Coordinates of C-alpha atoms and ligand atoms in Angstrom, one line a residue:
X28 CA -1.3 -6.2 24.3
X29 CA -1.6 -9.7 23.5
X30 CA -4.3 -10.3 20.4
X31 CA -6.8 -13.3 20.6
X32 CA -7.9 -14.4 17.1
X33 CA -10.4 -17.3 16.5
X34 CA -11.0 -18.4 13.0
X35 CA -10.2 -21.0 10.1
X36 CA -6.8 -23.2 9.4
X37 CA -6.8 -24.6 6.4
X38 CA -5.7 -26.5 3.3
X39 CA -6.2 -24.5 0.5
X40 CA -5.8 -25.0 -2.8
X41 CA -5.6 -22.4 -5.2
X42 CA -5.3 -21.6 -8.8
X43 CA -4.3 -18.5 -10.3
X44 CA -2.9 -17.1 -14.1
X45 CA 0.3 -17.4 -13.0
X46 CA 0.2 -21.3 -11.1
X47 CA -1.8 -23.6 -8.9
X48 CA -1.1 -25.0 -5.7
X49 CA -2.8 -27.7 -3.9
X50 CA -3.9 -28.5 -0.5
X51 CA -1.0 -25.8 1.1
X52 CA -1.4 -24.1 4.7
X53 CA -4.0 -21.8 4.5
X54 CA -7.2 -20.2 6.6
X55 CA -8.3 -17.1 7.7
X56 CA -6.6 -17.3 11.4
X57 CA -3.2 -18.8 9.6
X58 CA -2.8 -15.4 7.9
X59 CA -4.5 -13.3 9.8
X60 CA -1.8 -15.0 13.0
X61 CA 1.1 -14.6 10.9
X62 CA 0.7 -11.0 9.5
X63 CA 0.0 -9.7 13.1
X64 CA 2.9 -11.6 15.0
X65 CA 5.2 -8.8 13.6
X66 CA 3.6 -6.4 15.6
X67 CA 2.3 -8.2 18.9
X68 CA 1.6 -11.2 20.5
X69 CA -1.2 -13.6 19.2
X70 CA -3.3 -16.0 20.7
X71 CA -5.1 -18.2 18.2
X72 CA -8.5 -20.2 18.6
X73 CA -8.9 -23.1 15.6
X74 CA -9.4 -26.2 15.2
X75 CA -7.7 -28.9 12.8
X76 CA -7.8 -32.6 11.9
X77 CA -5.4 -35.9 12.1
X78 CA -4.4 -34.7 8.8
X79 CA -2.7 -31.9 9.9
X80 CA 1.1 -32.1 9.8
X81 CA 3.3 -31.0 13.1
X82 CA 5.4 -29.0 10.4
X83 CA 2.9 -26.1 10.0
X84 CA 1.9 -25.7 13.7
X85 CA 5.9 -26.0 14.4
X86 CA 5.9 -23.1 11.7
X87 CA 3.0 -20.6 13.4
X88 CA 5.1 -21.7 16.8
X89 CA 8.3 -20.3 15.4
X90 CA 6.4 -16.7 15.2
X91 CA 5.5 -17.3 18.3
X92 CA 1.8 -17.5 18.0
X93 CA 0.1 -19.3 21.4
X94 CA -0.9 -22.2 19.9
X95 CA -2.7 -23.7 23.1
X96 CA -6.2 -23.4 21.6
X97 CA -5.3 -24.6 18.6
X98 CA -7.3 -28.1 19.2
X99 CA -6.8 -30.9 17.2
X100 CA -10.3 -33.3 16.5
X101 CA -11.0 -36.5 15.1
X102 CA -11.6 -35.7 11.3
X103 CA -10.1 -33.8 8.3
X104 CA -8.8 -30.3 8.6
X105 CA -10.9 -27.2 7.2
X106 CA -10.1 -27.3 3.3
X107 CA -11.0 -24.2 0.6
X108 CA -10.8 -24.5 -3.2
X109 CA -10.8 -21.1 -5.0
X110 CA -10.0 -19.6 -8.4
X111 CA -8.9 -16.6 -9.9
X112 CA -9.3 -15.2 -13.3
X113 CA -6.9 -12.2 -14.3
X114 CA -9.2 -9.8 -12.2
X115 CA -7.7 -11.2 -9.0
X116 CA -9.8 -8.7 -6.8
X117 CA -12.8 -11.4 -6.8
X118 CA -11.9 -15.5 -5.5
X119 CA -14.2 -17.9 -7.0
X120 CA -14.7 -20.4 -4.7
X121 CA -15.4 -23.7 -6.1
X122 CA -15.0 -26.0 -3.3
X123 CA -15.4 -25.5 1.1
X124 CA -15.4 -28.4 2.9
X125 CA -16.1 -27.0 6.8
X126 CA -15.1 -31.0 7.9
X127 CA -13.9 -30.4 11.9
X128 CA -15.2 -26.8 12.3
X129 CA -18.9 -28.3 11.6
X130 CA -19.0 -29.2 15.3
X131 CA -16.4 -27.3 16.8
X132 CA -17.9 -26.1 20.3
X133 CA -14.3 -24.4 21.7
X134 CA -13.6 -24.1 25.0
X135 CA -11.1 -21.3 25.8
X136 CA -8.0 -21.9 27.5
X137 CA -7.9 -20.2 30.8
X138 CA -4.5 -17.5 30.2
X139 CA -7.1 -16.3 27.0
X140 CA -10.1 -15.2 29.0
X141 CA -8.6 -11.9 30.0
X142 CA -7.2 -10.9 26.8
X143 CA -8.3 -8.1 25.7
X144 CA -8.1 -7.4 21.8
X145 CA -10.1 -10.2 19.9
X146 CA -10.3 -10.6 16.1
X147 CA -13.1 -12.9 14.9
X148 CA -11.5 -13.7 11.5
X149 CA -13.9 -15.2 8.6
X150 CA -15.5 -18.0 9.9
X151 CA -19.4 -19.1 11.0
X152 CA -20.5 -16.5 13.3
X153 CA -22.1 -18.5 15.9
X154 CA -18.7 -19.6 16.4
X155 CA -17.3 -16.3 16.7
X156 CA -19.9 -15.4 19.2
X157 CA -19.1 -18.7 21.2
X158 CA -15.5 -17.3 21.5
X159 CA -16.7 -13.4 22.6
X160 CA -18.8 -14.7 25.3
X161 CA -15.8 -16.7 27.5
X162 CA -14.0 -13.6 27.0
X163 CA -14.0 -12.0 30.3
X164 CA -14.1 -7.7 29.6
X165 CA -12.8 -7.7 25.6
X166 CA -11.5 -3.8 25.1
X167 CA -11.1 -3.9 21.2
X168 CA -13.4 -6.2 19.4
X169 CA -13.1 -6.5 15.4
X170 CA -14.5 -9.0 12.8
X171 CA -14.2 -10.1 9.1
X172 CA -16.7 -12.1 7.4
X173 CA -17.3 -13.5 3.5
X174 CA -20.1 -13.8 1.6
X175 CA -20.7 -17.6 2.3
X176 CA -21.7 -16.5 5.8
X177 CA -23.5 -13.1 4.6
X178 CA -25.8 -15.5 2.9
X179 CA -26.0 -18.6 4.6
X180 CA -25.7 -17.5 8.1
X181 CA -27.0 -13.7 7.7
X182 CA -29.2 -13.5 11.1
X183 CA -26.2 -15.0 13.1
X184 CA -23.5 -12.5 11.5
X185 CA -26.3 -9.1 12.5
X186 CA -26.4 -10.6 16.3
X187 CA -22.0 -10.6 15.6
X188 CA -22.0 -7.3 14.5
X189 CA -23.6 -6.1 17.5
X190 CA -21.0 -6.7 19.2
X191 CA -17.8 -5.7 17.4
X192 CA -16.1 -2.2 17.3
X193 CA -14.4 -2.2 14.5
X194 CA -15.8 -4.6 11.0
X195 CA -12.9 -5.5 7.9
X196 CA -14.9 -6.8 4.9
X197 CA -14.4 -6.3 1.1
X198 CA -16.3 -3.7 -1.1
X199 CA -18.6 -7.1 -2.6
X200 CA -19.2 -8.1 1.5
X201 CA -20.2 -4.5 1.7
X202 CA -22.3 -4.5 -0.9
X203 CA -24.0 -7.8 -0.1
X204 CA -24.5 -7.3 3.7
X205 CA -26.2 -3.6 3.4
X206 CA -27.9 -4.7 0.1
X207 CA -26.7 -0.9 -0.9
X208 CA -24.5 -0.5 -4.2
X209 CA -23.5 3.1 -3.3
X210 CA -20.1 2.0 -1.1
X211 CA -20.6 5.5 1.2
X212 CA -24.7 4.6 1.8
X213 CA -23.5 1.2 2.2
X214 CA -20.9 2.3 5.0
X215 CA -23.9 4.3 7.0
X216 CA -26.1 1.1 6.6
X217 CA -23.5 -0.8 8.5
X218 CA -22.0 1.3 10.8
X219 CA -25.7 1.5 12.0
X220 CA -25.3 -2.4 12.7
X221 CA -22.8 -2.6 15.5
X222 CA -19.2 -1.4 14.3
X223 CA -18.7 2.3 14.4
X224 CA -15.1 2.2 12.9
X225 CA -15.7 0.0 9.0
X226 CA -12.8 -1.1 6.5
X227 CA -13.8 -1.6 3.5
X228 CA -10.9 -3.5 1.0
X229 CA -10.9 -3.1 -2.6
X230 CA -8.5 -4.9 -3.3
X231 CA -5.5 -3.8 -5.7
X232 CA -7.2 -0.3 -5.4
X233 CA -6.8 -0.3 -1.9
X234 CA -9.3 0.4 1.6
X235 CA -11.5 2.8 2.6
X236 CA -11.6 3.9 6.5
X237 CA -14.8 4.8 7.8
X238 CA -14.8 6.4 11.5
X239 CA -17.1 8.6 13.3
X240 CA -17.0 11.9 10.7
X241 CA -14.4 10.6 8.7
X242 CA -13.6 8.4 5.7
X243 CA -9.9 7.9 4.7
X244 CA -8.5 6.4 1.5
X245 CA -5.4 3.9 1.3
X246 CA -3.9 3.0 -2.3
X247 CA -3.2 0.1 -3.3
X248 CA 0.8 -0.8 -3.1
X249 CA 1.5 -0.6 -6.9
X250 CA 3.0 -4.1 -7.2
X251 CA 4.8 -5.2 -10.3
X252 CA 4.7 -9.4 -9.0
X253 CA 1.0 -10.5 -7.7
X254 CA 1.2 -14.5 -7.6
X255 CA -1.7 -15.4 -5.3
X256 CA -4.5 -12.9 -3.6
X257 CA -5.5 -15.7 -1.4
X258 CA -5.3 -14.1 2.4
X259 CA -4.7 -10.6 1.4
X260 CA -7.6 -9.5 3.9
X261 CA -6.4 -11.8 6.4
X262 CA -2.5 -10.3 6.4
X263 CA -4.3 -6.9 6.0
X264 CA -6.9 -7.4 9.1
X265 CA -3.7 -9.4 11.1
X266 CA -1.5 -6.1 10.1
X267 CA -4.0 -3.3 11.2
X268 CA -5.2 -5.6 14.3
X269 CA -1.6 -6.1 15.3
X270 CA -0.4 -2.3 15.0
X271 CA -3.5 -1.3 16.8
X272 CA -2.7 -4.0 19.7
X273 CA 0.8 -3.1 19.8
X274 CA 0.2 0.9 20.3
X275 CA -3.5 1.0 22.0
X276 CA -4.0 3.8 20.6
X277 CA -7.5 4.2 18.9
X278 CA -7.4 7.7 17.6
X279 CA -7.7 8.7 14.2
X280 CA -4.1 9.3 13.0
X281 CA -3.6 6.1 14.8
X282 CA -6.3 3.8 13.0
X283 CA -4.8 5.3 9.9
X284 CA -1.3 4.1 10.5
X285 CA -2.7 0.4 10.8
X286 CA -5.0 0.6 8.3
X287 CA -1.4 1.4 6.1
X288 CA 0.2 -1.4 7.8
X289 CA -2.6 -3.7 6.8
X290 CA -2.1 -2.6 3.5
X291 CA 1.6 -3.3 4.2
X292 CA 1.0 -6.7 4.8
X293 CA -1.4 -7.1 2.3
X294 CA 0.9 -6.4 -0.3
X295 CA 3.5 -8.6 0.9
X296 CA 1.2 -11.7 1.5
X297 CA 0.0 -11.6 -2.7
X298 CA 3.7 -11.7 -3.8
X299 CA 4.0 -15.6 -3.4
X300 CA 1.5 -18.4 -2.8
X301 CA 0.3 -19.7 0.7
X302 CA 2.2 -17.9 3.2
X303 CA 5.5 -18.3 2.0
X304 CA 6.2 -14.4 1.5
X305 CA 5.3 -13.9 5.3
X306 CA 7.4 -16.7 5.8
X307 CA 10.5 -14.8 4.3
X308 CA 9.7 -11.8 5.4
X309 CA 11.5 -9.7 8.2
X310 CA 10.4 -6.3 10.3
X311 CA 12.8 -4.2 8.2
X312 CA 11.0 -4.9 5.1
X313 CA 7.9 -4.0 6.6
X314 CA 9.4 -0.3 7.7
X315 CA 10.3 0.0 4.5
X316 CA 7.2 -0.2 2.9
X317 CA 5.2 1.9 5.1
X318 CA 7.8 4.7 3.9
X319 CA 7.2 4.2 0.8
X320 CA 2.9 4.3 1.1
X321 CA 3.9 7.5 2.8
X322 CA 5.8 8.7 -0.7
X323 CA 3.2 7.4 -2.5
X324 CA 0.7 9.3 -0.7
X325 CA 2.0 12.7 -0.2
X326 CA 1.5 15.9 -1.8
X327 CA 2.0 19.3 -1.3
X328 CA -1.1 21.9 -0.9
X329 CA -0.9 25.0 -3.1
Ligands
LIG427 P1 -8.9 -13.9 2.1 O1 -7.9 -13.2 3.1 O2 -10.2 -13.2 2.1 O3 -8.3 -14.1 0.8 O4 -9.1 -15.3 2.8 C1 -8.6 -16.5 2.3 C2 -8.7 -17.6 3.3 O5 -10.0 -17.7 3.8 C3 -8.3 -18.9 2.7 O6 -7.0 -19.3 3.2 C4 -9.4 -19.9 3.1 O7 -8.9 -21.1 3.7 C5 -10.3 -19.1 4.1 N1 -11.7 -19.4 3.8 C6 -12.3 -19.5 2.7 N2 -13.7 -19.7 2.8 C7 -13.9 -19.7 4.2 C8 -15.0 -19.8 5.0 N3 -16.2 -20.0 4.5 N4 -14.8 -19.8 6.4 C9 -13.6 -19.6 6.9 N5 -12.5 -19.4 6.2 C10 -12.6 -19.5 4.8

């Protein structure tokens, strides 16, 4: 089924232990497109400004990502400064400029308002619930968020939550948004909030899945070349949203193969700054992978 996502495209600029790059494609839509148009079909709601060069929408084109509601605004384009220290689980950011998506009111194109899989990706939830509402009967809804919205925009983000089904947000979000340390208690806390099926990343250590009377636990992909964290939960929530579109099928077993391809895609995205390892990569690489989680995973019972 085709996948609607609205969120942020960016310019990020980055600096890590091992290199810095500056003012290179980023945003939480830009991955979060990329990582699911191996699976599925993607629709994608943004906005950018003059600034933004033909080559990178060419690029999201050339996955064949729907860029008709990608709108282009007097202004400059989204932009993101963030750090990492060697314990790359945590960003620092130092620097977000929102510059076009401060009054970005966006009006749907009319072949979106019948899709029926939306991912809200990281960006201000008023926005996200502008996008839900011209959606005409939405069967899958899921959402990520980051603490600059848990605590600048916390009342908007509860009305969001209302009205997702499934919420992606990192073990710190988690924290933050139940104002629980305890990561199970803080799981009950928010499930109680809108989204019955919760993700919480952890990063290198991997995600927790939280469903109705069950939690499951993905590793991290033990990864000997980690360049860049920078949109590991957007290729994560972009592989897991695209899987699940792909196969409509919400049971269990089925959540917990996309939650492995989000890891998947995940692990691929930190190998290489911006997206240039998604831009390399191909659907046999993928495949492989997910066999090898399963290897990594398995064990006998006595
Ligand atoms: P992550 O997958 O969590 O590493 O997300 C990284 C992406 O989020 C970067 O490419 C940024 O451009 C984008 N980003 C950072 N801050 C924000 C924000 N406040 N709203 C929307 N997108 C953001």
């Amino acid at each position: 089924m085709e996948l609607l996502v609205v969120g942020s495209v960016a310019f990020d600029s980055v600096k890590t232990p091992f290199g810095e790059v500056k003012e290179v494609l980023g945003g939480s839509a830009t991955y979060f497109s990329t990582a699911a148009s191996f699976f599925t079909n993607v629709s994608l709601v943004a906005v950018v400004g003059e600034d933004f060069p033909k080559e990178h929408v060419d690029f999201l084109k050339s996955r064949n990502i729907d860029t008709t509601g990608l709108v282009r605004s007097a202004g400059k384009t989204f932009r993101w400064k963030g750090e990492y220290t060697y314990e790359l689980n945590e960003a620092h950011t130092l620097d977000t400029q929102l510059n076009v998506f401060e009054k970005f009111r966006p009006s749907l194109p009319q072949s979106y308002k019948d899709h029926k899989v939306v991912f809200l990706a990281n960006i201000d939830p008023d926005l996200q619930r502008d996008v839900l509402r011209q959606i005409n009967a939405p069967k899958l809804v899921a959402c990520d968020t980051m603490n600059f919205w848990i605590e600048g925009k916390r009342e908007s983000l509860i009305k969001t939550l209302k009205l997702v089904d499934i919420l992606i947000i990192n073990d710190g979000e988690a924290r933050e948004l139940s104002r629980e340390p305890n990561l199970v208690k803080a799981a009950s806390k928010i499930r109680e909030l809108g989204p019955k099926t919760l993700i919480i990343k952890q990063g290198e250590y991997g995600a927790l899945l939280f469903t109705n009377n069950n939690v499951f636990s993905a590793p991290g992909y033990p990864l000997e070349s980690v360049f860049d964290p920078t949109g590991a939960g957007d290729s994560f929530a972009g592989g897991f949203m695209g899987y699940l579109a792909n196969s409509m099928n919400l049971d269990d077993d089925n959540i917990r193969r996309a939650v492995i391809f989000g890891s998947v895609m995940a692990s691929f995205n930190v190998e290489d700054f911006s997206l240039n390892r998604l831009k390399s990569l191909d659907y046999q690489e993928i495949e492989n992978r997910f066999r090898d989680f399963r290897r990594l995973t398995h064990f006998d019972d006595i």
